[in-house]
Short mmCIF file of C-alpha atoms and ligand atoms in Angstrom, two decimals:
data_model
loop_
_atom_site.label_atom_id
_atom_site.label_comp_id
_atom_site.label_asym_id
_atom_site.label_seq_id
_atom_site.Cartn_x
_atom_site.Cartn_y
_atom_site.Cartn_z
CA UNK A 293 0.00 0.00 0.00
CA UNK A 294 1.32 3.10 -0.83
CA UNK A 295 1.90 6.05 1.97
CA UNK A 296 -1.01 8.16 0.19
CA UNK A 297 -3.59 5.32 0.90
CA UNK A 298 -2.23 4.92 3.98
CA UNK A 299 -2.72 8.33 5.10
CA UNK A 300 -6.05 8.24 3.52
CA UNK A 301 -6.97 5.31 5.25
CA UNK A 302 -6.09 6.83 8.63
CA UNK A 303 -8.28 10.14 7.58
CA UNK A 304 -11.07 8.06 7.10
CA UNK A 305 -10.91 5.71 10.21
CA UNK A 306 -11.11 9.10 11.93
CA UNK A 307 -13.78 10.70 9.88
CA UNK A 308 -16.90 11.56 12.26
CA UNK A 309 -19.08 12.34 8.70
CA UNK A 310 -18.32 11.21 5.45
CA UNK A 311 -19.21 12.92 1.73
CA UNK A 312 -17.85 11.42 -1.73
CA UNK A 313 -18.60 12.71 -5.16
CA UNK A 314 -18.03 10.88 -7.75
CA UNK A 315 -17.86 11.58 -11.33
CA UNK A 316 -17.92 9.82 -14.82
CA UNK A 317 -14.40 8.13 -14.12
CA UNK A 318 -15.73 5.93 -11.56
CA UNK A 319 -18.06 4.22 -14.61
CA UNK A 320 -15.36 4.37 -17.04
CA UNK A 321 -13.76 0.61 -15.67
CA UNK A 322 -17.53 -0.32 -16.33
CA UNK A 323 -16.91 0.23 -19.90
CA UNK A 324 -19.15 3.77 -20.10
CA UNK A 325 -17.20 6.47 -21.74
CA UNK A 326 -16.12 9.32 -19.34
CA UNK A 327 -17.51 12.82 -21.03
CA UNK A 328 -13.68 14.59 -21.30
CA UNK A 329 -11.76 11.95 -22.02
CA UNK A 330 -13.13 10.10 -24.84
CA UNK A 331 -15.99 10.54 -27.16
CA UNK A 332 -14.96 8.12 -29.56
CA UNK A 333 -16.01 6.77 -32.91
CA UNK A 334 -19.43 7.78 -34.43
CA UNK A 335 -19.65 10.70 -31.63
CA UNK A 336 -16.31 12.27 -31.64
CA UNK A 337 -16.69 15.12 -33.85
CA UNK A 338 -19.29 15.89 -31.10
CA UNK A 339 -18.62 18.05 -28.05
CA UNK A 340 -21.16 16.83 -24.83
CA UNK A 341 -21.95 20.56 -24.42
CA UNK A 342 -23.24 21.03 -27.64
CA UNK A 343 -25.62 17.58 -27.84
CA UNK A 344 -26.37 18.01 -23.66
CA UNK A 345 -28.79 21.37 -23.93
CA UNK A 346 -32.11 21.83 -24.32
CA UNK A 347 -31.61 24.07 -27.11
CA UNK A 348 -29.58 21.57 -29.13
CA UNK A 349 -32.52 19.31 -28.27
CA UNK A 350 -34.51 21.21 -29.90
CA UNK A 351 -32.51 22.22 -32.73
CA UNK A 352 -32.10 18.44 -33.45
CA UNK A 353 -34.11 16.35 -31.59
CA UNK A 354 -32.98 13.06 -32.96
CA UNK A 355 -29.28 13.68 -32.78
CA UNK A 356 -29.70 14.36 -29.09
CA UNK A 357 -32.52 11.43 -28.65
CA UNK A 358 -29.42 8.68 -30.73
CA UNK A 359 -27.16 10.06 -28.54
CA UNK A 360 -28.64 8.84 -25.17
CA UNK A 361 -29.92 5.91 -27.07
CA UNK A 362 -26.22 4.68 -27.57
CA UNK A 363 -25.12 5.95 -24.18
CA UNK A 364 -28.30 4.57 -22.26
CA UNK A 365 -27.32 1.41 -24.21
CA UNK A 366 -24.31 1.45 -22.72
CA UNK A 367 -25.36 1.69 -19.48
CA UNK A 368 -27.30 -1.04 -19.93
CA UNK A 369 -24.52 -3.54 -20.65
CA UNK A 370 -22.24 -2.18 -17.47
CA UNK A 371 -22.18 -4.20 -14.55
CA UNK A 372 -20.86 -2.14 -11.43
CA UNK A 373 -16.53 -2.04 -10.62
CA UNK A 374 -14.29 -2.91 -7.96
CA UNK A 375 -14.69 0.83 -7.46
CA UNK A 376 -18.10 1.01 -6.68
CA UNK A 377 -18.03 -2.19 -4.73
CA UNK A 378 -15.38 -0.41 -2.47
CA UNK A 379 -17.29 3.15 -1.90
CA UNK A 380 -20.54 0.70 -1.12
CA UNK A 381 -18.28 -0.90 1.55
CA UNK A 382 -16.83 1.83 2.84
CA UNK A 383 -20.85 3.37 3.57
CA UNK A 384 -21.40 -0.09 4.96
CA UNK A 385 -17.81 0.14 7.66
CA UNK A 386 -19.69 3.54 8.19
CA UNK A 387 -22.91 2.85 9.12
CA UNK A 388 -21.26 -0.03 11.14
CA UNK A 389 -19.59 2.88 13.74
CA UNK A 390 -22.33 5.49 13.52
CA UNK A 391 -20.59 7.42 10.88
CA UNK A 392 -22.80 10.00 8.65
CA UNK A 393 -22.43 8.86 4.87
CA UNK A 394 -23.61 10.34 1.71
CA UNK A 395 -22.51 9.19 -1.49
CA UNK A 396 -23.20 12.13 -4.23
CA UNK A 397 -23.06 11.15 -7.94
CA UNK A 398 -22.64 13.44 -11.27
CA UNK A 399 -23.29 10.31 -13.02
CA UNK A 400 -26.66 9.11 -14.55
CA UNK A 401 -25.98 5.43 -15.02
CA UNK A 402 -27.45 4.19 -11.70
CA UNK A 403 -24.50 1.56 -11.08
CA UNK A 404 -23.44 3.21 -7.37
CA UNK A 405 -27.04 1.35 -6.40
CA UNK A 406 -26.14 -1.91 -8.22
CA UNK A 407 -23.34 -2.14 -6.11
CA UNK A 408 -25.19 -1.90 -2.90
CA UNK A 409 -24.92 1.98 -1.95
CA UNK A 410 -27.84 2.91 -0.37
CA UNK A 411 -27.30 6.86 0.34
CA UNK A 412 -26.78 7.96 -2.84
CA UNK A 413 -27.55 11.77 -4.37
CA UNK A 414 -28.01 11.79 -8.08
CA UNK A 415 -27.63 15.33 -9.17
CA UNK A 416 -27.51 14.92 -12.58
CA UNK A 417 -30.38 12.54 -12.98
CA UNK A 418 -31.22 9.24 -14.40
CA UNK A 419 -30.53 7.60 -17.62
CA UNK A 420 -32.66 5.15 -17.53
CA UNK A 421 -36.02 6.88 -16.76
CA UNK A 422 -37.32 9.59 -19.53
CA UNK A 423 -39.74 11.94 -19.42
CA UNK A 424 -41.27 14.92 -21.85
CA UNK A 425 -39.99 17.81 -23.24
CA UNK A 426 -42.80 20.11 -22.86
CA UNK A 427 -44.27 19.28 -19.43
CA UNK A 428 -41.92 16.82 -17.69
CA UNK A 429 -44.19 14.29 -17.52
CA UNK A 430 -42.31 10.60 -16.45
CA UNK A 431 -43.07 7.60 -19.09
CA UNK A 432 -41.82 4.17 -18.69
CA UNK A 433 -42.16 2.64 -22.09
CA UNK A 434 -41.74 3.85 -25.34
CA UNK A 435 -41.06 1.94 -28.65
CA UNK A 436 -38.05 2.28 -30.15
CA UNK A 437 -38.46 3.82 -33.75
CA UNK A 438 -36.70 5.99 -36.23
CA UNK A 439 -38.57 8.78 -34.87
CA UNK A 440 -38.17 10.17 -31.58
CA UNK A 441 -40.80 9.18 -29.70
CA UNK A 442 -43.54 10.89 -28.11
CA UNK A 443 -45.55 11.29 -24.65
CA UNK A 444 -48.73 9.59 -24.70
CA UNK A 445 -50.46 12.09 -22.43
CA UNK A 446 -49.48 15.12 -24.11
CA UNK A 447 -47.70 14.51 -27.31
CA UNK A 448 -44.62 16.28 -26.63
CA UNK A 449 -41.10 15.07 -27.92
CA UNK A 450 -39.65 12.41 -24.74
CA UNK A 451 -35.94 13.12 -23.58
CA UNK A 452 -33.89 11.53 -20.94
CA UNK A 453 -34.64 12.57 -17.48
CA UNK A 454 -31.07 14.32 -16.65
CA UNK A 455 -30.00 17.49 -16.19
CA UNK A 456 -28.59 19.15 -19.59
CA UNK A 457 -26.20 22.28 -19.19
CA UNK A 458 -28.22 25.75 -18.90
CA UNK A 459 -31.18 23.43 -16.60
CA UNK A 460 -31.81 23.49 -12.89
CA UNK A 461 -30.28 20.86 -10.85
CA UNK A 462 -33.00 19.14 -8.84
CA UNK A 463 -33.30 20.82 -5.63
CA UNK A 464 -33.59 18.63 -3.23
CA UNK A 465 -30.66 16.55 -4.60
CA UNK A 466 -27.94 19.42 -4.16
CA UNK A 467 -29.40 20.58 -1.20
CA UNK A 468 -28.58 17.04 0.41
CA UNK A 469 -25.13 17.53 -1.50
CA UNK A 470 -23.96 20.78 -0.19
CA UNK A 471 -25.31 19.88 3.32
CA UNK A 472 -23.36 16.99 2.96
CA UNK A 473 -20.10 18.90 2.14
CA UNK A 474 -20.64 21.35 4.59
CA UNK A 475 -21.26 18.91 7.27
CA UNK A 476 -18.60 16.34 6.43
CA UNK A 477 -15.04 15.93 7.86
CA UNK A 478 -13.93 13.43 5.23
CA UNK A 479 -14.70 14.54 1.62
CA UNK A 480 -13.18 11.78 -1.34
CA UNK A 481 -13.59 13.21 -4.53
CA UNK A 482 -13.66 10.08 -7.21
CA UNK A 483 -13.32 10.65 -10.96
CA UNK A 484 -14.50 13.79 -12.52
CA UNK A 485 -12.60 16.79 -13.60
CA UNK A 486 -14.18 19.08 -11.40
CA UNK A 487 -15.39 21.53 -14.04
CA UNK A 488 -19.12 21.44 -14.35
CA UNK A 489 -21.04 23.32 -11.75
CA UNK A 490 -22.32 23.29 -9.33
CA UNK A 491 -20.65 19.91 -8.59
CA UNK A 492 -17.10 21.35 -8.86
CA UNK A 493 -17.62 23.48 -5.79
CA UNK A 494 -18.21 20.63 -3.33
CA UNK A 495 -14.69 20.14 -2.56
CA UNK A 496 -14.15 23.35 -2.15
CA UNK A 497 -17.16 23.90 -0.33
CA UNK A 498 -15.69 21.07 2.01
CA UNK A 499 -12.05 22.27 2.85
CA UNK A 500 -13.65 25.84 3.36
CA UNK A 501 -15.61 24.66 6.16
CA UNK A 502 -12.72 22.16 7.85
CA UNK A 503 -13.22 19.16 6.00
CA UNK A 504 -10.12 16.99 4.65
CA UNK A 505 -10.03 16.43 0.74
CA UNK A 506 -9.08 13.58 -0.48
CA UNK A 507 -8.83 13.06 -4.49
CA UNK A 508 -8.66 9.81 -6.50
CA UNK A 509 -8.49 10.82 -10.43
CA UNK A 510 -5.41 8.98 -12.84
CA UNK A 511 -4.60 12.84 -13.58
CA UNK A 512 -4.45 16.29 -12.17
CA UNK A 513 -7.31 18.14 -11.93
CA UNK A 514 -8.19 21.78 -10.36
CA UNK A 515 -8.63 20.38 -7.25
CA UNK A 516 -5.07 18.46 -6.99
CA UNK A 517 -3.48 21.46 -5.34
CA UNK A 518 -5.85 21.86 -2.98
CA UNK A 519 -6.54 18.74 -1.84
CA UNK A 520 -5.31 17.19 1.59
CA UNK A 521 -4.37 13.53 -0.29
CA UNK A 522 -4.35 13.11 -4.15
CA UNK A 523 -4.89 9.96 -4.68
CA UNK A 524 -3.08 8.72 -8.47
CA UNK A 525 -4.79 5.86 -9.87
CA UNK A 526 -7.82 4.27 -11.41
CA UNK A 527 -11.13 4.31 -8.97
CA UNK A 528 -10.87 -0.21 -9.71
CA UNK A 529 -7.48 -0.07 -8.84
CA UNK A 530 -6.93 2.20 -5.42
CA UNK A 531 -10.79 2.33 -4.09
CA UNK A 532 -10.56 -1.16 -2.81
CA UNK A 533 -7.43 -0.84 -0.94
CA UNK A 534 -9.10 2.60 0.63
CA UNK A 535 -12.00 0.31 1.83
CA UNK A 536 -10.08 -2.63 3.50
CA UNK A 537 -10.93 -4.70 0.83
CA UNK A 538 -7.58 -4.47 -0.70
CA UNK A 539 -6.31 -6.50 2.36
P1 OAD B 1486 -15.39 14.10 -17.14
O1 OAD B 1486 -15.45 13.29 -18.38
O2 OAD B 1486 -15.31 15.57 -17.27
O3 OAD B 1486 -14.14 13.67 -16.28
C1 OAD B 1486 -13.86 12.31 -16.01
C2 OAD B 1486 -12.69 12.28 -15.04
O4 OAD B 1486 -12.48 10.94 -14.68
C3 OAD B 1486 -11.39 12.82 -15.60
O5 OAD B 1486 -10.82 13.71 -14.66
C4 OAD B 1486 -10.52 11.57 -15.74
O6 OAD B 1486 -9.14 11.82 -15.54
C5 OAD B 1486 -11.09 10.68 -14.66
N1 OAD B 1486 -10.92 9.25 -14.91
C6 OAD B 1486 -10.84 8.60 -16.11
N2 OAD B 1486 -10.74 7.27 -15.92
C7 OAD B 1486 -10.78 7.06 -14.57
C8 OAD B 1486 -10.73 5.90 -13.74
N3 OAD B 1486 -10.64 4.68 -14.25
N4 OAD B 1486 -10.78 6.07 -12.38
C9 OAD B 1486 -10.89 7.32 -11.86
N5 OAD B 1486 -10.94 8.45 -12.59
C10 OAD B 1486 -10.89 8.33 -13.93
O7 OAD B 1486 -16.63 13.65 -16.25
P2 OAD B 1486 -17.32 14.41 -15.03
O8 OAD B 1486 -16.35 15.16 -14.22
O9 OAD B 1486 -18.20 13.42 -14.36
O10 OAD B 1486 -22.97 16.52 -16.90
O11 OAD B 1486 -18.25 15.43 -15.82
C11 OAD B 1486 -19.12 16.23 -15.10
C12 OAD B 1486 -20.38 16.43 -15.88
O12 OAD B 1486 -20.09 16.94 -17.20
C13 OAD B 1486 -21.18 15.17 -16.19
O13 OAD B 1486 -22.01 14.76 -15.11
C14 OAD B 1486 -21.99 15.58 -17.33
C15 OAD B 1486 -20.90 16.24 -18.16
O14 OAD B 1486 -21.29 17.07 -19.12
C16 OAD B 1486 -24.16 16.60 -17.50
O15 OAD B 1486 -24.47 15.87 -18.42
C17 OAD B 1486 -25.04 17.65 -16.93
#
């Protein structure tokens, strides 16, 4: 074990509340492509910001719609990682000794619950559910067509129930994640490049109000000079030694 997941270790068998965020890395050992890093063959003269807005939405509905059809199809196929098996051990060592957990997620692919978390904050929404464009409504079956397909109460185009770039995060979701980050003493920040808001300010949000920051990304990020540990490595590879399981 290396001395950075040692001291981490230590950090956490200390911690008195607990707060991770996680980001698209986590998934990408699950074989779902991270948003940054790779958008690769049919999509990669796309950028996410320009297919992830309502506007391009409704600029180009089917674009957007095939998008999330291949990425929701991807989802599909993942089965959860060492790395989420470790963060849904590490809530479980916490519940064991009365320690305050919460386990907030940028990503929309649902596999933190697979793997057994239980307090989990999805800011960002779901992939798998979808709802309409004009009025929100949820549906939970749709034929697949060449057309995008449509709500049967009101007509209106359906979309993927997450939240694109220039929309509202849900409310109570981030106010369970900055109450989290404010109230935590041990914040482990897995995966993401800490550049989308509001997410990106968690960390921050943490150290300014005493927590200890620990990162786990395979690369620098904005955070890496602020943080308390930076943890280099793949969430599969490192996340399991953080949560005893390494052992
Ligand atoms: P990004 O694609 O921006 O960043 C993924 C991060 O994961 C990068 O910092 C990688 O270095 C890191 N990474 C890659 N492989 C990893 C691995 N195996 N283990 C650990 N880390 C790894 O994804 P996010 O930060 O999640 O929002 O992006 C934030 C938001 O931007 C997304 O939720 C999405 C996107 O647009 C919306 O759709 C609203």
């Amino acid at each position: 074990m290396t001395d950075d997941i040692q001291r981490a270790r230590e950090l956490l068998d200390h911690a008195t509340a607990v707060a991770v965020l996680t980001g698209a890395g986590i998934s990408a050992e699950s074989g779902i492509p991270t948003f940054r890093d790779a958008l690769t063959g049919l999509w990669a003269r796309f950028r996410p910001e320009e297919l992830a807005t309502p506007e391009a939405f409704e600029a180009n509905p089917k674009l957007v719609w095939d998008w999330y059809a291949w990425r929701r199809e991807a989802v599909a196929n993942a089965v959860p990682n060492a790395g989420h098996w470790a963060l849904a051990a590490i809530e479980r060592q916490c519940r064991d000794h009365q320690v305050d957990f919460t386990l907030v997620t940028q990503n929309v692919d649902g596999l933190h619950r697979a793997a057994g978390s239980q307090r989990v904050v999805e800011l960002h929404g779901n992939i798998r559910r979808v709802k309409c464009f004009d009025h929100g409504h949820a549906v939970d079956r749709w034929e697949a067509s060449e057309q995008v397909p449509t709500c049967p109460r009101c007509g209106s185009l359906l979309r993927p129930d997450v939240v694109w770039f220039g929309e509202s995060l849900p409310s109570d979701a981030l106010a369970a994640a900055l109450a989290a980050a404010r109230t935590c003493d041990f914040f482990l920040c897995v995966g993401t490049s800490t550049v989308v808001e509001p997410a990106a300010s968690l960390p921050f949000l943490a150290l300014q109000c005493g927590a200890r920051v620990i990162e786990l990304n395979p690369v620098p990020t904005p955070l890496t000079p602020h943080a308390t540990v930076s943890l280099r490595g793949t969430a599969a590879q490192l996340l399991p030694a953080l949560s005893r399981q390494g052992q």
